[in-house]
CSV table of C-alpha atoms and ligand atoms in Angstrom, one decimal:
chain,number,residue,atom,x,y,z
R,1,UNK,CA,0.0,22.0,23.6
R,2,UNK,CA,2.3,20.5,21.2
R,3,UNK,CA,1.2,20.2,17.6
R,4,UNK,CA,2.4,18.4,14.6
R,5,UNK,CA,1.6,20.2,11.3
R,6,UNK,CA,0.6,17.8,8.5
R,7,UNK,CA,0.8,19.4,5.0
R,8,UNK,CA,-2.1,18.6,2.6
R,9,UNK,CA,-1.3,15.9,0.1
R,10,UNK,CA,-0.1,16.4,-3.4
R,11,UNK,CA,-0.7,12.8,-4.5
R,12,UNK,CA,-2.8,10.0,-2.8
R,13,UNK,CA,-4.0,6.6,-3.2
R,14,UNK,CA,-7.7,5.7,-2.1
R,15,UNK,CA,-8.0,2.2,-0.7
R,16,UNK,CA,-11.6,1.1,-1.9
R,17,UNK,CA,-11.4,-1.8,0.6
R,18,UNK,CA,-8.6,-4.1,2.1
R,19,UNK,CA,-10.3,-7.2,0.5
R,20,UNK,CA,-8.1,-8.9,-2.0
R,21,UNK,CA,-8.2,-12.1,-4.1
R,22,UNK,CA,-4.9,-13.1,-2.6
R,23,UNK,CA,-2.6,-12.6,0.6
R,24,UNK,CA,0.7,-11.5,-0.8
R,25,UNK,CA,3.8,-12.0,1.4
R,26,UNK,CA,5.1,-8.4,0.8
R,27,UNK,CA,1.7,-6.5,1.3
R,28,UNK,CA,2.2,-3.3,3.2
R,29,UNK,CA,-1.5,-3.1,4.0
R,30,UNK,CA,-2.0,-6.8,5.1
R,31,UNK,CA,-4.9,-7.3,2.6
R,32,UNK,CA,-6.3,-10.7,1.9
R,33,UNK,CA,-9.5,-12.5,1.1
R,34,UNK,CA,-10.2,-12.6,4.9
R,35,UNK,CA,-11.1,-8.8,5.1
R,36,UNK,CA,-14.9,-7.9,5.1
R,37,UNK,CA,-16.2,-6.7,1.7
R,38,UNK,CA,-16.9,-3.3,3.4
R,39,UNK,CA,-16.3,-1.2,0.4
R,40,UNK,CA,-16.1,2.6,0.5
R,41,UNK,CA,-19.6,4.2,0.2
R,42,UNK,CA,-20.4,6.4,-2.6
R,43,UNK,CA,-20.9,9.5,-0.3
R,44,UNK,CA,-17.6,8.8,1.3
R,45,UNK,CA,-15.9,8.5,-2.1
R,46,UNK,CA,-17.3,11.7,-3.4
R,47,UNK,CA,-16.4,13.7,-0.1
R,48,UNK,CA,-12.8,12.3,-0.1
R,49,UNK,CA,-12.3,13.0,-3.8
R,50,UNK,CA,-13.8,16.5,-3.5
R,51,UNK,CA,-11.2,17.2,-0.6
R,52,UNK,CA,-8.3,15.6,-2.5
R,53,UNK,CA,-9.1,17.7,-5.7
R,54,UNK,CA,-8.0,20.9,-3.9
R,55,UNK,CA,-4.4,19.8,-3.6
R,56,UNK,CA,-3.6,16.8,-6.0
R,57,UNK,CA,-1.1,17.9,-8.5
R,58,UNK,CA,-0.5,16.5,-11.9
R,59,UNK,CA,2.3,14.5,-13.2
R,60,UNK,CA,5.3,16.5,-14.3
R,61,UNK,CA,4.5,15.4,-17.7
R,62,UNK,CA,1.1,16.7,-17.7
R,63,UNK,CA,-2.4,16.0,-16.3
R,64,UNK,CA,-3.1,13.0,-18.7
R,65,UNK,CA,0.2,11.4,-17.8
R,66,UNK,CA,0.7,9.1,-14.9
R,67,UNK,CA,3.4,8.0,-12.4
R,68,UNK,CA,3.6,5.6,-9.5
R,69,UNK,CA,3.7,8.4,-6.8
R,70,UNK,CA,1.9,11.2,-8.6
R,71,UNK,CA,-1.7,12.2,-9.1
R,72,UNK,CA,-4.4,10.0,-7.6
R,73,UNK,CA,-4.8,6.3,-7.7
R,74,UNK,CA,-7.5,3.6,-6.8
R,75,UNK,CA,-6.2,0.6,-4.9
R,76,UNK,CA,-7.0,-2.0,-2.2
R,77,UNK,CA,-6.9,-4.7,-1.8
R,78,UNK,CA,-7.9,-5.5,-5.3
R,79,UNK,CA,-10.2,-2.7,-6.8
R,80,UNK,CA,-11.3,-4.9,-9.7
R,81,UNK,CA,-13.2,-7.0,-7.1
R,82,UNK,CA,-15.8,-4.3,-7.2
R,83,UNK,CA,-15.9,-3.1,-10.8
R,84,UNK,CA,-19.0,-1.0,-10.4
R,85,UNK,CA,-17.5,1.0,-7.4
R,86,UNK,CA,-14.2,1.3,-9.3
R,87,UNK,CA,-16.1,2.8,-12.3
R,88,UNK,CA,-18.0,5.1,-10.1
R,89,UNK,CA,-14.7,6.3,-8.4
R,90,UNK,CA,-13.2,7.1,-11.8
R,91,UNK,CA,-16.4,9.0,-12.9
R,92,UNK,CA,-16.4,11.0,-9.7
R,93,UNK,CA,-12.7,11.8,-10.1
R,94,UNK,CA,-13.2,13.0,-13.5
R,95,UNK,CA,-16.1,15.2,-12.4
R,96,UNK,CA,-13.6,16.9,-10.0
R,97,UNK,CA,-11.0,17.1,-12.7
R,98,UNK,CA,-8.4,15.1,-10.9
R,99,UNK,CA,-5.2,14.9,-12.9
R,100,UNK,CA,-3.0,11.8,-13.5
R,101,UNK,CA,-5.6,9.2,-12.3
R,102,UNK,CA,-4.8,5.6,-12.4
R,103,UNK,CA,-5.7,2.2,-11.0
R,104,UNK,CA,-3.6,-0.6,-9.9
R,105,UNK,CA,-4.3,-4.1,-10.1
R,106,UNK,CA,-3.0,-7.7,-9.5
R,107,UNK,CA,-4.8,-9.1,-12.7
R,108,UNK,CA,-6.4,-11.9,-10.8
R,109,UNK,CA,-9.5,-11.2,-13.1
R,110,UNK,CA,-7.7,-11.1,-16.5
R,111,UNK,CA,-8.8,-14.6,-17.6
R,112,UNK,CA,-9.6,-13.6,-21.3
R,113,UNK,CA,-8.7,-10.9,-23.6
R,114,UNK,CA,-12.5,-9.6,-24.2
R,115,UNK,CA,-13.0,-8.9,-20.5
R,116,UNK,CA,-9.7,-7.2,-20.2
R,117,UNK,CA,-10.2,-5.1,-23.3
R,118,UNK,CA,-13.8,-4.3,-22.4
R,119,UNK,CA,-13.0,-3.3,-18.7
R,120,UNK,CA,-9.9,-1.1,-19.6
R,121,UNK,CA,-11.8,0.6,-22.4
R,122,UNK,CA,-14.8,1.4,-20.2
R,123,UNK,CA,-12.8,2.9,-17.4
R,124,UNK,CA,-10.8,4.8,-20.1
R,125,UNK,CA,-14.1,6.2,-21.4
R,126,UNK,CA,-15.1,7.4,-17.9
R,127,UNK,CA,-11.7,9.3,-17.7
R,128,UNK,CA,-9.1,6.8,-16.4
R,129,UNK,CA,-5.7,8.0,-17.5
R,130,UNK,CA,-3.7,4.7,-17.0
R,131,UNK,CA,-3.2,1.4,-15.2
R,132,UNK,CA,-0.5,0.0,-13.1
R,133,UNK,CA,0.0,-3.7,-13.3
R,134,UNK,CA,1.8,-5.4,-10.4
R,135,UNK,CA,4.4,-8.0,-11.1
R,136,UNK,CA,6.2,-9.8,-8.5
R,137,UNK,CA,7.1,-13.2,-7.2
R,138,UNK,CA,4.5,-12.8,-4.3
R,139,UNK,CA,1.7,-12.3,-6.7
R,140,UNK,CA,2.9,-15.1,-8.7
R,141,UNK,CA,1.8,-17.4,-6.1
R,142,UNK,CA,-1.8,-16.8,-6.7
R,143,UNK,CA,-2.1,-15.0,-10.1
R,144,UNK,CA,-1.0,-17.1,-13.2
R,145,UNK,CA,1.5,-15.0,-15.2
R,146,UNK,CA,-0.3,-15.5,-18.2
R,147,UNK,CA,-3.0,-13.2,-16.9
R,148,UNK,CA,-0.5,-10.6,-16.0
R,149,UNK,CA,1.0,-10.7,-19.4
R,150,UNK,CA,-2.6,-10.4,-21.0
R,151,UNK,CA,-3.3,-7.3,-18.9
R,152,UNK,CA,0.1,-5.8,-19.9
R,153,UNK,CA,-0.4,-6.4,-23.5
R,154,UNK,CA,-4.0,-5.1,-23.7
R,155,UNK,CA,-3.3,-2.3,-21.4
R,156,UNK,CA,-0.5,-1.0,-23.8
R,157,UNK,CA,-3.0,-1.4,-26.5
R,158,UNK,CA,-5.6,0.8,-24.7
R,159,UNK,CA,-3.5,3.1,-22.5
R,160,UNK,CA,-0.2,3.2,-24.4
R,161,UNK,CA,2.6,4.9,-22.4
R,162,UNK,CA,0.3,5.2,-19.5
R,163,UNK,CA,0.5,1.5,-18.7
R,164,UNK,CA,3.0,1.1,-15.9
R,165,UNK,CA,4.5,-2.3,-15.0
R,166,UNK,CA,5.7,-2.4,-11.4
R,167,UNK,CA,8.3,-4.1,-11.4
R,168,UNK,CA,9.6,-4.6,-15.0
R,169,UNK,CA,12.5,-6.5,-13.8
R,170,UNK,CA,10.2,-9.3,-12.6
R,171,UNK,CA,8.4,-9.5,-16.0
R,172,UNK,CA,11.5,-10.0,-17.7
R,173,UNK,CA,12.7,-12.5,-15.3
R,174,UNK,CA,9.4,-14.6,-15.5
R,175,UNK,CA,9.5,-14.4,-19.3
R,176,UNK,CA,13.0,-15.7,-19.2
R,177,UNK,CA,12.0,-18.4,-16.8
R,178,UNK,CA,9.2,-19.3,-19.3
R,179,UNK,CA,6.7,-19.2,-16.5
R,180,UNK,CA,2.8,-19.4,-17.5
R,181,UNK,CA,1.1,-20.3,-14.6
R,182,UNK,CA,1.4,-19.6,-10.7
R,183,UNK,CA,4.5,-20.5,-8.8
R,184,UNK,CA,5.3,-20.8,-5.1
R,185,UNK,CA,7.8,-18.4,-3.8
R,186,UNK,CA,10.0,-21.5,-2.4
R,187,UNK,CA,10.0,-22.8,-6.1
R,188,UNK,CA,10.9,-19.4,-7.4
R,189,UNK,CA,13.9,-19.1,-5.1
R,190,UNK,CA,15.0,-22.5,-6.3
R,191,UNK,CA,14.8,-21.4,-9.9
R,192,UNK,CA,16.7,-18.0,-9.8
R,193,UNK,CA,20.2,-16.7,-9.3
R,194,UNK,CA,20.5,-15.4,-5.7
R,195,UNK,CA,21.4,-12.1,-7.2
R,196,UNK,CA,17.7,-11.4,-8.2
R,197,UNK,CA,17.1,-9.6,-5.0
R,198,UNK,CA,19.8,-6.8,-5.8
R,199,UNK,CA,17.5,-5.6,-8.6
R,200,UNK,CA,14.3,-5.1,-7.1
R,201,UNK,CA,12.4,-2.8,-4.7
R,202,UNK,CA,11.0,-4.5,-1.6
R,203,UNK,CA,9.9,-2.3,1.2
R,204,UNK,CA,10.6,-4.0,4.7
R,205,UNK,CA,7.3,-3.1,6.2
R,206,UNK,CA,3.7,-4.5,6.5
R,207,UNK,CA,3.4,-8.2,6.1
R,208,UNK,CA,6.9,-8.6,4.6
R,209,UNK,CA,8.5,-8.1,8.0
R,210,UNK,CA,6.9,-11.5,9.1
R,211,UNK,CA,6.8,-13.5,5.7
R,212,UNK,CA,10.1,-12.4,4.1
R,213,UNK,CA,12.3,-11.6,7.0
R,214,UNK,CA,14.6,-14.5,5.7
R,215,UNK,CA,15.8,-12.3,2.8
R,216,UNK,CA,17.1,-9.7,5.3
R,217,UNK,CA,20.0,-9.3,7.9
R,218,UNK,CA,18.4,-8.8,11.4
R,219,UNK,CA,19.5,-6.3,14.2
R,220,UNK,CA,18.6,-5.9,17.9
R,221,UNK,CA,15.9,-3.2,18.8
R,222,UNK,CA,18.6,-0.7,20.0
R,223,UNK,CA,20.2,-0.7,16.5
R,224,UNK,CA,17.0,1.4,15.3
R,225,UNK,CA,17.0,3.7,18.5
R,226,UNK,CA,17.5,7.3,17.7
R,227,UNK,CA,15.5,7.1,14.5
R,228,UNK,CA,12.6,9.3,13.9
R,229,UNK,CA,9.7,9.0,11.4
R,230,UNK,CA,8.9,12.7,11.2
R,231,UNK,CA,9.3,12.9,7.4
R,232,UNK,CA,7.3,9.7,6.8
R,233,UNK,CA,4.5,10.9,9.1
R,234,UNK,CA,4.4,14.4,7.7
R,235,UNK,CA,4.9,13.3,4.0
R,236,UNK,CA,2.8,15.3,1.5
R,237,UNK,CA,4.0,13.7,-1.7
R,238,UNK,CA,2.1,10.5,-1.3
R,239,UNK,CA,-0.5,9.3,1.2
R,240,UNK,CA,-3.4,6.9,1.5
R,241,UNK,CA,-7.0,7.2,2.6
R,242,UNK,CA,-8.8,3.9,3.4
R,243,UNK,CA,-12.5,2.8,3.2
R,244,UNK,CA,-12.8,3.5,7.1
R,245,UNK,CA,-11.8,7.1,6.5
R,246,UNK,CA,-8.3,6.6,7.9
R,247,UNK,CA,-5.7,9.2,6.7
R,248,UNK,CA,-2.6,6.8,6.4
R,249,UNK,CA,0.9,8.6,6.2
R,250,UNK,CA,2.8,7.4,3.3
R,251,UNK,CA,2.9,3.6,3.2
R,252,UNK,CA,2.5,3.1,7.1
R,253,UNK,CA,-0.3,0.6,7.1
R,254,UNK,CA,-2.3,0.4,10.4
R,255,UNK,CA,-1.4,4.0,11.5
R,256,UNK,CA,-4.1,6.8,11.2
R,257,UNK,CA,-3.5,10.4,11.6
R,258,UNK,CA,-7.3,11.0,11.9
R,259,UNK,CA,-10.6,10.3,10.2
R,260,UNK,CA,-11.3,12.3,7.0
R,261,UNK,CA,-14.8,13.1,8.3
R,262,UNK,CA,-12.9,15.8,10.0
R,263,UNK,CA,-10.7,16.3,7.1
R,264,UNK,CA,-9.7,20.0,7.9
R,265,UNK,CA,-9.0,19.1,11.6
R,266,UNK,CA,-6.1,16.8,10.6
R,267,UNK,CA,-4.3,19.9,8.8
R,268,UNK,CA,-5.1,22.2,11.7
R,269,UNK,CA,-2.3,20.3,13.4
R,270,UNK,CA,-2.2,17.1,15.4
R,271,UNK,CA,-2.4,17.3,19.2
R,272,UNK,CA,0.7,15.1,20.0
R,273,UNK,CA,-0.4,14.4,23.6
R,274,UNK,CA,-3.6,12.9,22.3
R,275,UNK,CA,-1.8,10.3,20.1
R,276,UNK,CA,1.1,8.9,22.1
R,277,UNK,CA,2.4,6.6,19.3
R,278,UNK,CA,2.5,9.4,16.7
R,279,UNK,CA,4.4,11.3,19.2
R,280,UNK,CA,6.9,8.7,19.8
R,281,UNK,CA,7.4,7.9,16.2
R,282,UNK,CA,8.1,11.5,15.2
R,283,UNK,CA,10.4,11.8,18.2
R,284,UNK,CA,12.4,8.5,18.5
R,285,UNK,CA,11.4,5.1,17.9
R,286,UNK,CA,13.0,4.1,21.2
R,287,UNK,CA,10.1,5.9,22.9
R,288,UNK,CA,7.6,3.6,21.1
R,289,UNK,CA,9.7,0.7,22.4
R,290,UNK,CA,9.6,2.0,26.0
R,291,UNK,CA,5.7,2.3,25.7
R,292,UNK,CA,5.4,-1.2,24.5
R,293,UNK,CA,7.8,-2.6,27.3
R,294,UNK,CA,6.6,-0.5,30.2
R,295,UNK,CA,2.8,-0.2,29.5
R,296,UNK,CA,2.2,-3.4,27.3
R,297,UNK,CA,4.7,-5.8,28.5
R,298,UNK,CA,6.4,-6.0,25.0
R,299,UNK,CA,9.3,-8.4,24.7
R,300,UNK,CA,12.1,-7.8,22.3
R,301,UNK,CA,12.3,-10.5,19.5
R,302,UNK,CA,15.1,-12.7,19.9
R,303,UNK,CA,15.7,-13.0,16.1
R,304,UNK,CA,15.9,-9.2,15.9
R,305,UNK,CA,14.4,-6.9,13.3
R,306,UNK,CA,15.0,-6.4,9.6
R,307,UNK,CA,14.1,-2.6,9.7
R,308,UNK,CA,12.7,0.2,11.9
R,309,UNK,CA,9.4,-0.5,10.3
R,310,UNK,CA,9.6,-4.1,11.6
R,311,UNK,CA,10.3,-3.0,15.2
R,312,UNK,CA,7.5,-0.3,14.7
R,313,UNK,CA,4.8,-2.7,13.4
R,314,UNK,CA,5.7,-5.5,15.9
R,315,UNK,CA,5.2,-3.2,18.8
R,316,UNK,CA,1.9,-1.8,17.5
R,317,UNK,CA,0.6,-5.3,16.7
R,318,UNK,CA,1.4,-6.3,20.3
R,319,UNK,CA,-0.3,-3.2,21.7
R,320,UNK,CA,-3.4,-4.0,19.8
R,321,UNK,CA,-3.4,-7.7,20.8
R,322,UNK,CA,-3.0,-6.6,24.5
R,323,UNK,CA,-6.3,-4.6,24.0
R,324,UNK,CA,-4.6,-1.2,23.8
R,325,UNK,CA,-7.2,1.0,22.2
R,326,UNK,CA,-5.3,3.7,20.7
R,327,UNK,CA,-7.0,6.1,18.2
R,328,UNK,CA,-4.0,6.0,15.9
R,329,UNK,CA,-3.8,2.4,15.5
R,330,UNK,CA,-6.4,1.8,12.8
R,331,UNK,CA,-7.8,-0.1,11.3
R,332,UNK,CA,-7.7,-2.9,13.9
R,333,UNK,CA,-8.1,-5.6,11.3
R,334,UNK,CA,-4.8,-4.8,9.8
R,335,UNK,CA,-3.1,-6.2,12.7
R,336,UNK,CA,-5.2,-9.3,12.7
R,337,UNK,CA,-4.3,-9.9,9.0
R,338,UNK,CA,-0.5,-9.4,9.1
R,339,UNK,CA,0.5,-13.0,9.6
X,401,LIG,S1,8.7,3.0,11.4
X,401,LIG,FE1,6.5,2.8,11.5
X,401,LIG,S2,6.0,5.1,11.2
X,401,LIG,FE2,8.1,4.9,10.6
X,401,LIG,S3,8.0,4.6,8.3
X,401,LIG,FE3,8.0,2.5,9.3
X,401,LIG,S4,5.8,1.8,9.6
X,401,LIG,FE4,5.9,4.1,9.2
């Protein structure tokens, strides 16, 4: 019986729900307003945080400092859509002495100074160490930049150095372009120098492989054969757990290594013969392709693929659409909200 050993996580993100105020073209978790508001329950939240508290480590700069892939963060979807749950999550994490704790937000709710200051101060009083403000042209399509700027300015006031801007390059660019409101991505492309893309981080996975494929060179499926995702699947330096209890390796939306209701079982070792998609991914993506073609009549895309994650998610989506009920392909709604 072949087992895959998964180390316990040193850093994690908790997806309170996939529901979001917008539907960004680059979203790795395919969040959108269409998802149900099935927020993580209080019991589940406490259980998950208690388990994570055993292994989450602090930022190298100390427990009160934050970093993008260190400590614990609350995310979604958009966590500020449910401020009372977010507040509860921070209080519970504080109770378990979780270090380097922050929340990330798209700032849709930052319509006036008072609300932003009040909410940031409240969360800080419950024990939140910092905030990550997302800034990019995909959010800009539905969040006015003046709201993002407001959150950054007040965030610095409340959290000082623990206010993170991801990505600072875009903030500078939007200021230079004198943007205040929202802007469509098409309009953004018309207004910037084509070299903008050299300076940014954009992971070619999740919804981006469908909505932003025009930004990338494409390759046939066989170009990616021979590649394995062993390191991504067994990663311990940053994982996610969603509101359904799915233990998601790294940033691989739609893949579940197990349900955290059997938390310890995940780390006893995953029986690969029970999870054929995981088995294929940790071996060679060619095997996933063969499963797709032979068992689910998958047809290779004529346009090609921008990354191995594009090939991976496209085959997984096809399997789900064909009714393939595989334990590791969860949540199912992820695949329905990709496009
Ligand atoms: S190819 Fe699939 S499993 Fe591998 S990193 Fe990309 S999304 Fe994750």
